[in-house]
Coordinates of C-alpha atoms and ligand atoms in Angstrom, one line a residue:
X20 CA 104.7 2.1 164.6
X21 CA 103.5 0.8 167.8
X22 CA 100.4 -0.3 167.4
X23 CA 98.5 1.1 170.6
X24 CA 96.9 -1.8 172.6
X25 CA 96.5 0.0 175.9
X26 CA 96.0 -3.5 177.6
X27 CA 93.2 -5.6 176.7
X28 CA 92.5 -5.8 180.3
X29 CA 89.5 -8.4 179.9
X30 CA 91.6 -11.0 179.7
X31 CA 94.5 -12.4 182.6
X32 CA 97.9 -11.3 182.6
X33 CA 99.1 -14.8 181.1
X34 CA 97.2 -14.6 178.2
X35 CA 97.9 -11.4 177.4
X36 CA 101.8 -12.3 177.2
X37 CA 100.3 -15.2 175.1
X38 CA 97.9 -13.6 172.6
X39 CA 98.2 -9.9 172.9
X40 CA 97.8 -8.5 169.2
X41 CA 98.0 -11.2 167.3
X42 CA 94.9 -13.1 165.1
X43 CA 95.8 -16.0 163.6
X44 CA 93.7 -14.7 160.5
X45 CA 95.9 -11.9 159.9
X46 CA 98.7 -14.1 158.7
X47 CA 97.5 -17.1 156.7
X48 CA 96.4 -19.3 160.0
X49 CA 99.8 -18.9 161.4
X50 CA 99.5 -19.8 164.9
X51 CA 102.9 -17.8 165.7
X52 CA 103.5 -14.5 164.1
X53 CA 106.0 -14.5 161.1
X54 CA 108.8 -12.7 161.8
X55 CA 109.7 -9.5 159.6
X56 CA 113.8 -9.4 158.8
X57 CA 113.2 -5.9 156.4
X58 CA 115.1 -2.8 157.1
X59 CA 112.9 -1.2 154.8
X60 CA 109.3 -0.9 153.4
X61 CA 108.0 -0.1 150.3
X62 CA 105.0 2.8 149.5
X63 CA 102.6 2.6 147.4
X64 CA 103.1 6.0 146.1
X65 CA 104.7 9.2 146.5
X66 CA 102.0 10.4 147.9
X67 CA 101.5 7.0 150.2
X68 CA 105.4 7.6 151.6
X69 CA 104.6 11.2 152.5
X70 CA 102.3 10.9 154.5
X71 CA 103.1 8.0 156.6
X72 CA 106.7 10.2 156.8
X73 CA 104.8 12.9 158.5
X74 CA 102.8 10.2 160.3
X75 CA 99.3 11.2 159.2
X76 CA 98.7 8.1 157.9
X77 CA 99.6 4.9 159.9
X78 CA 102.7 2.6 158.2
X79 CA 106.0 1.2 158.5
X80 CA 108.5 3.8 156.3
X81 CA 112.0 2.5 157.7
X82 CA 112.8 -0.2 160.3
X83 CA 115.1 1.8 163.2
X84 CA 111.3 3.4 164.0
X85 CA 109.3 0.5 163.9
X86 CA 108.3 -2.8 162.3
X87 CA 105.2 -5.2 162.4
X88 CA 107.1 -8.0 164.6
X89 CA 108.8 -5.2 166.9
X90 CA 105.0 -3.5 167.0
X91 CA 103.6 -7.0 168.3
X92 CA 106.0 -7.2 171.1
X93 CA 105.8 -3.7 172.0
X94 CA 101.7 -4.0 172.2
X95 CA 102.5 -7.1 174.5
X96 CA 105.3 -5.3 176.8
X97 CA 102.7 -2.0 177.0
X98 CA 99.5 -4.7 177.4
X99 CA 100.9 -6.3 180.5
X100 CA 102.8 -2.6 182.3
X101 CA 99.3 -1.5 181.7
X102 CA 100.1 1.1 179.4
X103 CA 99.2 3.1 176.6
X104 CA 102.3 2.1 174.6
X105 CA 105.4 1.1 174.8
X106 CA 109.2 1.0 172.6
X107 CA 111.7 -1.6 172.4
X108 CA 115.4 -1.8 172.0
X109 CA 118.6 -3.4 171.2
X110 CA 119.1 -3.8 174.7
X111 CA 118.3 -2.1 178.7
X112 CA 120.6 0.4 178.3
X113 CA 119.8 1.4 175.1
X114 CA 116.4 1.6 176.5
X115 CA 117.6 3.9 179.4
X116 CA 119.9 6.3 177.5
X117 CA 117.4 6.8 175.0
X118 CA 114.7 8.0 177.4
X119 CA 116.5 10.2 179.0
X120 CA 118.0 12.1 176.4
X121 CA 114.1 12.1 174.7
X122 CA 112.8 13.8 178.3
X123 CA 115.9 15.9 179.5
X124 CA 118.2 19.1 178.4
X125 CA 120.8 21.1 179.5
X126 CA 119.7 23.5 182.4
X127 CA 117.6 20.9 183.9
X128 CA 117.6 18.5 186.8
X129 CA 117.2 15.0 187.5
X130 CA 117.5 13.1 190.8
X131 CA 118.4 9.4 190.6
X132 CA 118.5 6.8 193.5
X133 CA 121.6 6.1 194.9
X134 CA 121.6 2.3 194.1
X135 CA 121.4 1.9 190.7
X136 CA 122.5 -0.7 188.4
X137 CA 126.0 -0.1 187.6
X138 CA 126.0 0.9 183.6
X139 CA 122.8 3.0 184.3
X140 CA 124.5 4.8 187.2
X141 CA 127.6 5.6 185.2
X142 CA 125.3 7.0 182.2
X143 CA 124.2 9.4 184.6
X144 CA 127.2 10.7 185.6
X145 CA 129.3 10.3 183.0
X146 CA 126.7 10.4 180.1
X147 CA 124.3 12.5 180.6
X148 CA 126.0 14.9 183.3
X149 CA 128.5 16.5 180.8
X150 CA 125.5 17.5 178.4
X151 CA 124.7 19.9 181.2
X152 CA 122.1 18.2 183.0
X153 CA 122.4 18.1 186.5
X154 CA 122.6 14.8 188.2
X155 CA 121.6 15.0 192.3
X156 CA 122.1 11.5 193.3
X157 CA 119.0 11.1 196.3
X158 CA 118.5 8.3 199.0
X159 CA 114.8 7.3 197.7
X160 CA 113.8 4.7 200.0
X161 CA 112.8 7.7 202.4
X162 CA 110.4 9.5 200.2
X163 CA 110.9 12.6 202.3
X164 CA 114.4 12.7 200.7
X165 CA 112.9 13.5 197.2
X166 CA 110.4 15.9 198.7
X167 CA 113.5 17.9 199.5
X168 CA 115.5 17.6 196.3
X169 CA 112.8 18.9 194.3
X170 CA 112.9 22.0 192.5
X171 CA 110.8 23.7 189.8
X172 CA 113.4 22.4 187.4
X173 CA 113.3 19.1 188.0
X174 CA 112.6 17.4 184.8
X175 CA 113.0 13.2 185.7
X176 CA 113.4 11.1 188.9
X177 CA 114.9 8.0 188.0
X178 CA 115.3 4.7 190.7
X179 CA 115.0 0.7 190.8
X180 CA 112.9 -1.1 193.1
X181 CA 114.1 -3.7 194.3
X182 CA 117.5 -1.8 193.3
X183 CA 120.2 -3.9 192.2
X184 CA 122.1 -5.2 194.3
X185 CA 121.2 -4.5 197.2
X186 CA 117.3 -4.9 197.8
X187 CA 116.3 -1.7 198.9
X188 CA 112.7 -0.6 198.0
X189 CA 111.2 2.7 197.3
X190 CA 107.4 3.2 197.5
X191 CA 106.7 4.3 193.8
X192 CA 103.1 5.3 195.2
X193 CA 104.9 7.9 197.4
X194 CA 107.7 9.1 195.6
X195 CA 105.2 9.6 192.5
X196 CA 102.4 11.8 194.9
X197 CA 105.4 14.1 196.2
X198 CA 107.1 14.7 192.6
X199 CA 103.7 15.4 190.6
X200 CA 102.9 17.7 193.7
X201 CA 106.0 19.8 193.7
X202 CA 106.6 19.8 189.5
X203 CA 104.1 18.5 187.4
X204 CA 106.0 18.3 184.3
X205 CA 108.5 16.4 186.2
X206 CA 108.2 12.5 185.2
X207 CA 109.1 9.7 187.4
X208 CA 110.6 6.2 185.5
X209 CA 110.8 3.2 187.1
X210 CA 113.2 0.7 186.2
X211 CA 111.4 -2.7 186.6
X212 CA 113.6 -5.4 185.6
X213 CA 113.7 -7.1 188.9
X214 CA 110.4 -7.6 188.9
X215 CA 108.8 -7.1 185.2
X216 CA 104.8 -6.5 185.3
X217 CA 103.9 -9.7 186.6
X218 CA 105.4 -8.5 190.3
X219 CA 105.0 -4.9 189.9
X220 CA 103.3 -2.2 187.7
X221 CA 104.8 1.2 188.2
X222 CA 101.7 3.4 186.2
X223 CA 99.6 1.9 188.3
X224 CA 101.2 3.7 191.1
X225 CA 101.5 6.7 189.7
X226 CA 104.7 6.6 187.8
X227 CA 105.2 7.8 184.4
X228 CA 107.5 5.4 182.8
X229 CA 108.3 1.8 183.4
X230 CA 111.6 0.7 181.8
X231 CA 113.1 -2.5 181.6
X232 CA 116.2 -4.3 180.3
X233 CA 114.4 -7.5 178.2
X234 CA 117.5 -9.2 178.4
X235 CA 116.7 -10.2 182.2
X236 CA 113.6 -11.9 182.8
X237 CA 111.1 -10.6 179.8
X238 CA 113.7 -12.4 177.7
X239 CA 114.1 -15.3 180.3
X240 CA 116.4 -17.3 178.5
X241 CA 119.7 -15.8 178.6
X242 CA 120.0 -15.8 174.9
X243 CA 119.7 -11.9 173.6
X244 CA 120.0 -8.7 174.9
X245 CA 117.0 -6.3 174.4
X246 CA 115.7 -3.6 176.4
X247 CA 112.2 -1.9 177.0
X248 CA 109.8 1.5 177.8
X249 CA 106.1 1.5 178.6
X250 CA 104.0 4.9 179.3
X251 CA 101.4 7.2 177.7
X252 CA 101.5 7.4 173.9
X253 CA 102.5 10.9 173.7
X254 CA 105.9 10.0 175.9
X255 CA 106.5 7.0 173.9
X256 CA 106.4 8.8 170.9
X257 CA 109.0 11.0 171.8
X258 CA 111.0 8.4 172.6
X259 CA 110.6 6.9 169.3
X260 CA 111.1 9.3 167.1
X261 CA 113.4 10.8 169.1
X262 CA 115.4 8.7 171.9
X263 CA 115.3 5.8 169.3
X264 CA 115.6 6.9 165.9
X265 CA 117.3 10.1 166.4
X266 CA 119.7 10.0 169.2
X267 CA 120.7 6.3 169.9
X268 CA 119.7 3.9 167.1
X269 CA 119.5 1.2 169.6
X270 CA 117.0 -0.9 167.2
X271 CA 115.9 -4.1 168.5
X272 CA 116.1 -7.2 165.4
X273 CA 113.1 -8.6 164.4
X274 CA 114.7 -11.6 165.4
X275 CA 115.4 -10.8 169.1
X276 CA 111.8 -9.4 168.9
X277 CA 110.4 -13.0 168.1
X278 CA 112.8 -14.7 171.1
X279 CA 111.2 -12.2 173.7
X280 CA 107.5 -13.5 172.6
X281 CA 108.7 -16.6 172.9
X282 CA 109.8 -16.2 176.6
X283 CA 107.0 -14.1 177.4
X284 CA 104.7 -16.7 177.1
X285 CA 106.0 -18.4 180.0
X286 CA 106.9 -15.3 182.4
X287 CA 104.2 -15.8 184.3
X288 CA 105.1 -19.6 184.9
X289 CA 108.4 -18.9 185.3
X290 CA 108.1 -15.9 187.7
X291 CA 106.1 -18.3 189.9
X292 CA 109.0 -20.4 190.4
X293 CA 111.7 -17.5 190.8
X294 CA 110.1 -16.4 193.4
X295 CA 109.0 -19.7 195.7
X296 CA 112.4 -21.0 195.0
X297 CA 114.0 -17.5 195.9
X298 CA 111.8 -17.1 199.1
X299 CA 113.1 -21.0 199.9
X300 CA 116.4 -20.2 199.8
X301 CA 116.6 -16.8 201.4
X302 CA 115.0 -18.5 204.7
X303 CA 117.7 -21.4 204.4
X304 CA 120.2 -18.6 203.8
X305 CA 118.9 -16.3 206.9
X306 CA 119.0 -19.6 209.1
X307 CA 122.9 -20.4 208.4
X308 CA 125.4 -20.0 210.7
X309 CA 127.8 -18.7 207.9
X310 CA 125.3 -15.3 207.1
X311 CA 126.0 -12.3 208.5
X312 CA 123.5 -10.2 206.7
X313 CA 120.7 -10.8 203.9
X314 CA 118.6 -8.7 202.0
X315 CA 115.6 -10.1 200.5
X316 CA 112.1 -8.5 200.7
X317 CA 110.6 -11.4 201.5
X318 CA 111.8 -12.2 204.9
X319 CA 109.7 -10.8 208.0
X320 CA 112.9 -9.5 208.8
X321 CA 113.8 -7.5 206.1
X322 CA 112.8 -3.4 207.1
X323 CA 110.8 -3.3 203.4
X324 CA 108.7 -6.5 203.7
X325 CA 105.4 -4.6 204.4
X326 CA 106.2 -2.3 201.2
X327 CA 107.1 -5.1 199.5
X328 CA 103.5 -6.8 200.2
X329 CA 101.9 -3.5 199.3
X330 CA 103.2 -2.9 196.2
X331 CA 104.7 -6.5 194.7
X332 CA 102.3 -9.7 193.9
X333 CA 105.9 -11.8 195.5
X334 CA 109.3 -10.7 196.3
X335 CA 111.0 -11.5 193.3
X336 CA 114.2 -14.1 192.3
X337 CA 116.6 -12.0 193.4
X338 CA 119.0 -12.6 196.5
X339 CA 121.6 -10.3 198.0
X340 CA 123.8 -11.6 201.1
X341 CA 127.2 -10.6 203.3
X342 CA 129.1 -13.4 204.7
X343 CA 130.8 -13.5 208.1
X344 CA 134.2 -12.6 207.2
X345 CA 133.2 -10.2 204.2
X346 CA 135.3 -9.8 200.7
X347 CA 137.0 -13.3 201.2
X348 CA 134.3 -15.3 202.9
X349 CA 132.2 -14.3 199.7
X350 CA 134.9 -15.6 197.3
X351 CA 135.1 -18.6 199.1
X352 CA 131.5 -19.3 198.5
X353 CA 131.7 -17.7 194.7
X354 CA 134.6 -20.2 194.3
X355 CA 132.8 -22.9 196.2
X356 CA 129.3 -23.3 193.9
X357 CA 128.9 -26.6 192.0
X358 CA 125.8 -26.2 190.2
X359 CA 125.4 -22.5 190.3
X360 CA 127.0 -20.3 187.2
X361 CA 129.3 -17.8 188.3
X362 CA 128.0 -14.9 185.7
X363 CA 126.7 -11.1 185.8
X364 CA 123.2 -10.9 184.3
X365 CA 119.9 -12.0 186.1
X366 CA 116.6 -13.4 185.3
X367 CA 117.7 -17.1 183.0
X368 CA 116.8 -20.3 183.8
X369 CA 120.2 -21.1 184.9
X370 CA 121.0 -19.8 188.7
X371 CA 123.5 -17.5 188.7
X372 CA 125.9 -15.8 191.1
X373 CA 128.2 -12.5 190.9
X374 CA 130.2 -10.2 192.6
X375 CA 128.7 -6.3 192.5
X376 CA 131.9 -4.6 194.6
X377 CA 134.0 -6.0 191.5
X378 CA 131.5 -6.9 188.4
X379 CA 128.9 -4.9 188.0
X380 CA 129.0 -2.3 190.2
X381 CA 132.5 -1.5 189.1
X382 CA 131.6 1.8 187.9
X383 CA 130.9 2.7 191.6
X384 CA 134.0 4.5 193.7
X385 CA 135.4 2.2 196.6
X386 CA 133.8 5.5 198.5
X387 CA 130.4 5.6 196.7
X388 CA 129.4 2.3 197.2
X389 CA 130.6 2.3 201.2
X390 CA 128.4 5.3 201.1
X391 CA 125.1 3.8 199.2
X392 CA 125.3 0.2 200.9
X393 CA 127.2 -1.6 198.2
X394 CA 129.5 -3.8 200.8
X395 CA 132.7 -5.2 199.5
X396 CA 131.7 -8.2 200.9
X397 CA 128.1 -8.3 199.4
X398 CA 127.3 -11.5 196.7
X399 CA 124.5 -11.5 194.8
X400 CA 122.2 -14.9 193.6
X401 CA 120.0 -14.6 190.5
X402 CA 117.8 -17.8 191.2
X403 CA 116.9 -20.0 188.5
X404 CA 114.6 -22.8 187.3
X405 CA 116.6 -25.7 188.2
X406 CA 114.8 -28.5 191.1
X407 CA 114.5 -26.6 194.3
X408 CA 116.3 -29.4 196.5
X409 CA 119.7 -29.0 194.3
X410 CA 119.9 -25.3 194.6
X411 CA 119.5 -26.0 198.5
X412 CA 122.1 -28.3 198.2
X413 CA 124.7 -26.4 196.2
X414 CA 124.2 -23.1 198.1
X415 CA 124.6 -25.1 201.6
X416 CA 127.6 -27.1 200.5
X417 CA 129.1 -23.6 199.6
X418 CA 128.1 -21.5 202.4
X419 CA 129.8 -24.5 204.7
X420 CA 132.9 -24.2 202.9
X421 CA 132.8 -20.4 203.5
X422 CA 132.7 -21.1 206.7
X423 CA 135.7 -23.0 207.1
Ligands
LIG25 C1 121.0 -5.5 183.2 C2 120.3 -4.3 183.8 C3 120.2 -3.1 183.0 C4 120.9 -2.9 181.7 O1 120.3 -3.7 180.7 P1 121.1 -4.4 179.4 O2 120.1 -5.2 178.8 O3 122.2 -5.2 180.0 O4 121.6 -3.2 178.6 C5 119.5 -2.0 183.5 N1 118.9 -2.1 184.7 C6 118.9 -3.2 185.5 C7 118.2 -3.3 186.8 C8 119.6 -4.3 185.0 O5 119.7 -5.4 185.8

């Protein structure tokens, strides 16, 4: 059951990822919260069981809809979106899948960005379309777009900003005014893994739903996959007992629960030095000769910097770029990296670098992704932890042998 925090907002974001929920005193002076492996928990009576079945009566009953060390995390995860509550699971997409089949039905609308991460775009389509849900897929970094693919029907609008890959930014204040205008049962969800709460905080613009795959940076470490939702109480339970328990069973471990506390302590730390090491090497990557084109938010020259400024502490750790000489330029320099990892995923210590056109953006057509901006020649840099001056090094030795 989560147990509702709403954000002990006394107290920084950094100790809140620290202490959020958690006395000491409750377990026997442990400084760290013991972790709970039970699938199960045991009543006290009959009586005891029933009611915290028909949730009158606060209590673990079964562990796919909650347990103490899933609770803690999910109190943290809602303490620092700045919401009322929050749900986590087995992983992003489980996260994703099970929201929307907890808000939408057949006969109903939703619009989603055009850029979306690749597994999440082909749930739409392929997922949740065939249920009888209409999909509209919607350009949303021109809020006037949404404003006229709204209709009394529409029951979710669903984008990434940044989006993966390619960097383009919606204004969640903007998108969130027009949609509550036109439908106010219609809910707009955020996914905020490129940024997580310490960059960016989606209810506090207005949206209705922040979700998040934990695997990326919450996590941080590359070790587990887990995935995340943050909103009013009422939303998340539905999620819960529905999305979660009902339709997806995409239960987070106790575990994996413990792992993402672990790296949650340091996001704030860490997210410092994503993003000066990013900002770093997008200006060395602007300024080479190889570089035909680069999207990051943080440039002066990118056309979303001054929404990026507006509505993100900094512009993130992740870095999108075409090479002169497209598809093959960009496997020279994948082939080319010394240091760098080449991997999918995003948000680990370890910098990493990938291929959308062919990895994760796979599930795009060759014609959808010339249409939403997904270039064939387009490689995409997760940066990582390592000392600033290698990264430089690596990803100039490699953009010079791109160039030859
Ligand atoms: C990775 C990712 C997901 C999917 O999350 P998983 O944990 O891999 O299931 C969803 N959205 C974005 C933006 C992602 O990067």
């Amino acid at each position: 059951m989560a147990e509702k925090s709403g954000g002990n907002l006394r107290h920084g974001f950094a100790t809140r990822a620290i202490h959020e929920g958690w006395d000491p005193a409750d377990g026997e002076g442990a400084l760290v919260p013991p972790v709970h492996m039970t699938s199960t928990f045991a009543f006290s009576s009959v009586e005891d069981g029933m009611a915290i079945f028909a949730r009158e009566k606060p209590g673990y009953r079964y562990a796919r809809s909650g347990s103490p060390t899933i609770a803690l995390l999910e109190g943290r995860i809602a303490s620092l979106e700045g919401a009322e509550a929050a749900v986590a699971f087995a992983s992003g997409m489980g996260a994703i899948t099970a929201f929307t089949w907890a808000v939408c039905q057949a006969g109903e609308r939703v619009l989603i960005d055009q850029t979306l991460y690749g597994s999440t775009f082909a749930f739409f389509n392929e997922g949740l379309a065939k249920f009888g849900v209409e999909v509209v897929h919607v350009e949303m970094s021109d809020p006037a777009n949404v404003a006229a693919a709204m209709t009394p029907n529409t029951r979710l609008v669903y984008f990434e900003t940044p989006a993966n890959p390619n960097m383009r930014l919606i204004d969640i204040a903007a998108v969130a005014e027009i949609v509550h205008k036109a439908a106010p049962d219609c809910l707009v969800a955020v996914d905020n893994t490129y940024c997580t709460p310490y960059l960016q905080r989606p209810l506090d613009l207005g949206a209705d739903a922040a979700l998040h795959s934990v695997t990326k940076y919450l996590g941080g470490h590359g070790d587990l996959m887990a995935g995340a939702v943050a909103g009013s109480q009422e939303l998340m339970d539905k999620v819960r007992f529905n999305g979660l328990s009902k339709f997806t069973g995409a239960v987070l471990s106790g575990l994996n629960a413990h792992l993402v506390m672990r790296g949650l302590k340091t996001l704030e730390l860490r997210m410092e030095r994503h993003c000066s090491s990013a900002l770093h090497l997008a200006r060395i990557i602007e300024a080479h000769p190889a570089v035909e084109r680069i999207y990051y938010p943080g440039l002066e020259s990118s056309p979303y910097h001054a929404l990026a400024k507006r509505q993100m502490r900094a512009f993130g750790g992740m870095i999108a770029f075409e090479l002169k000489g497209g598809f093959d330029a960009g496997v020279r320099f994948m082939d080319a990296v010394e240091l760098i990892s080449l991997a999918v995923s995003l948000g680990d210590a370890e910098t990493l670098v990938q291929h959308p056109a062919s990895m994760t953006h796979r599930t795009y057509s060759p014609e959808q992704r010339a249409k939403y901006g997904i270039a064939d020649g387009l490689v995409r840099l997760s940066i990582g932890l390592e000392t600033p001056e290698d990264l430089v090094a690596d990803v100039t030795q490699a953009l010079d042998a791109a160039a030859r």
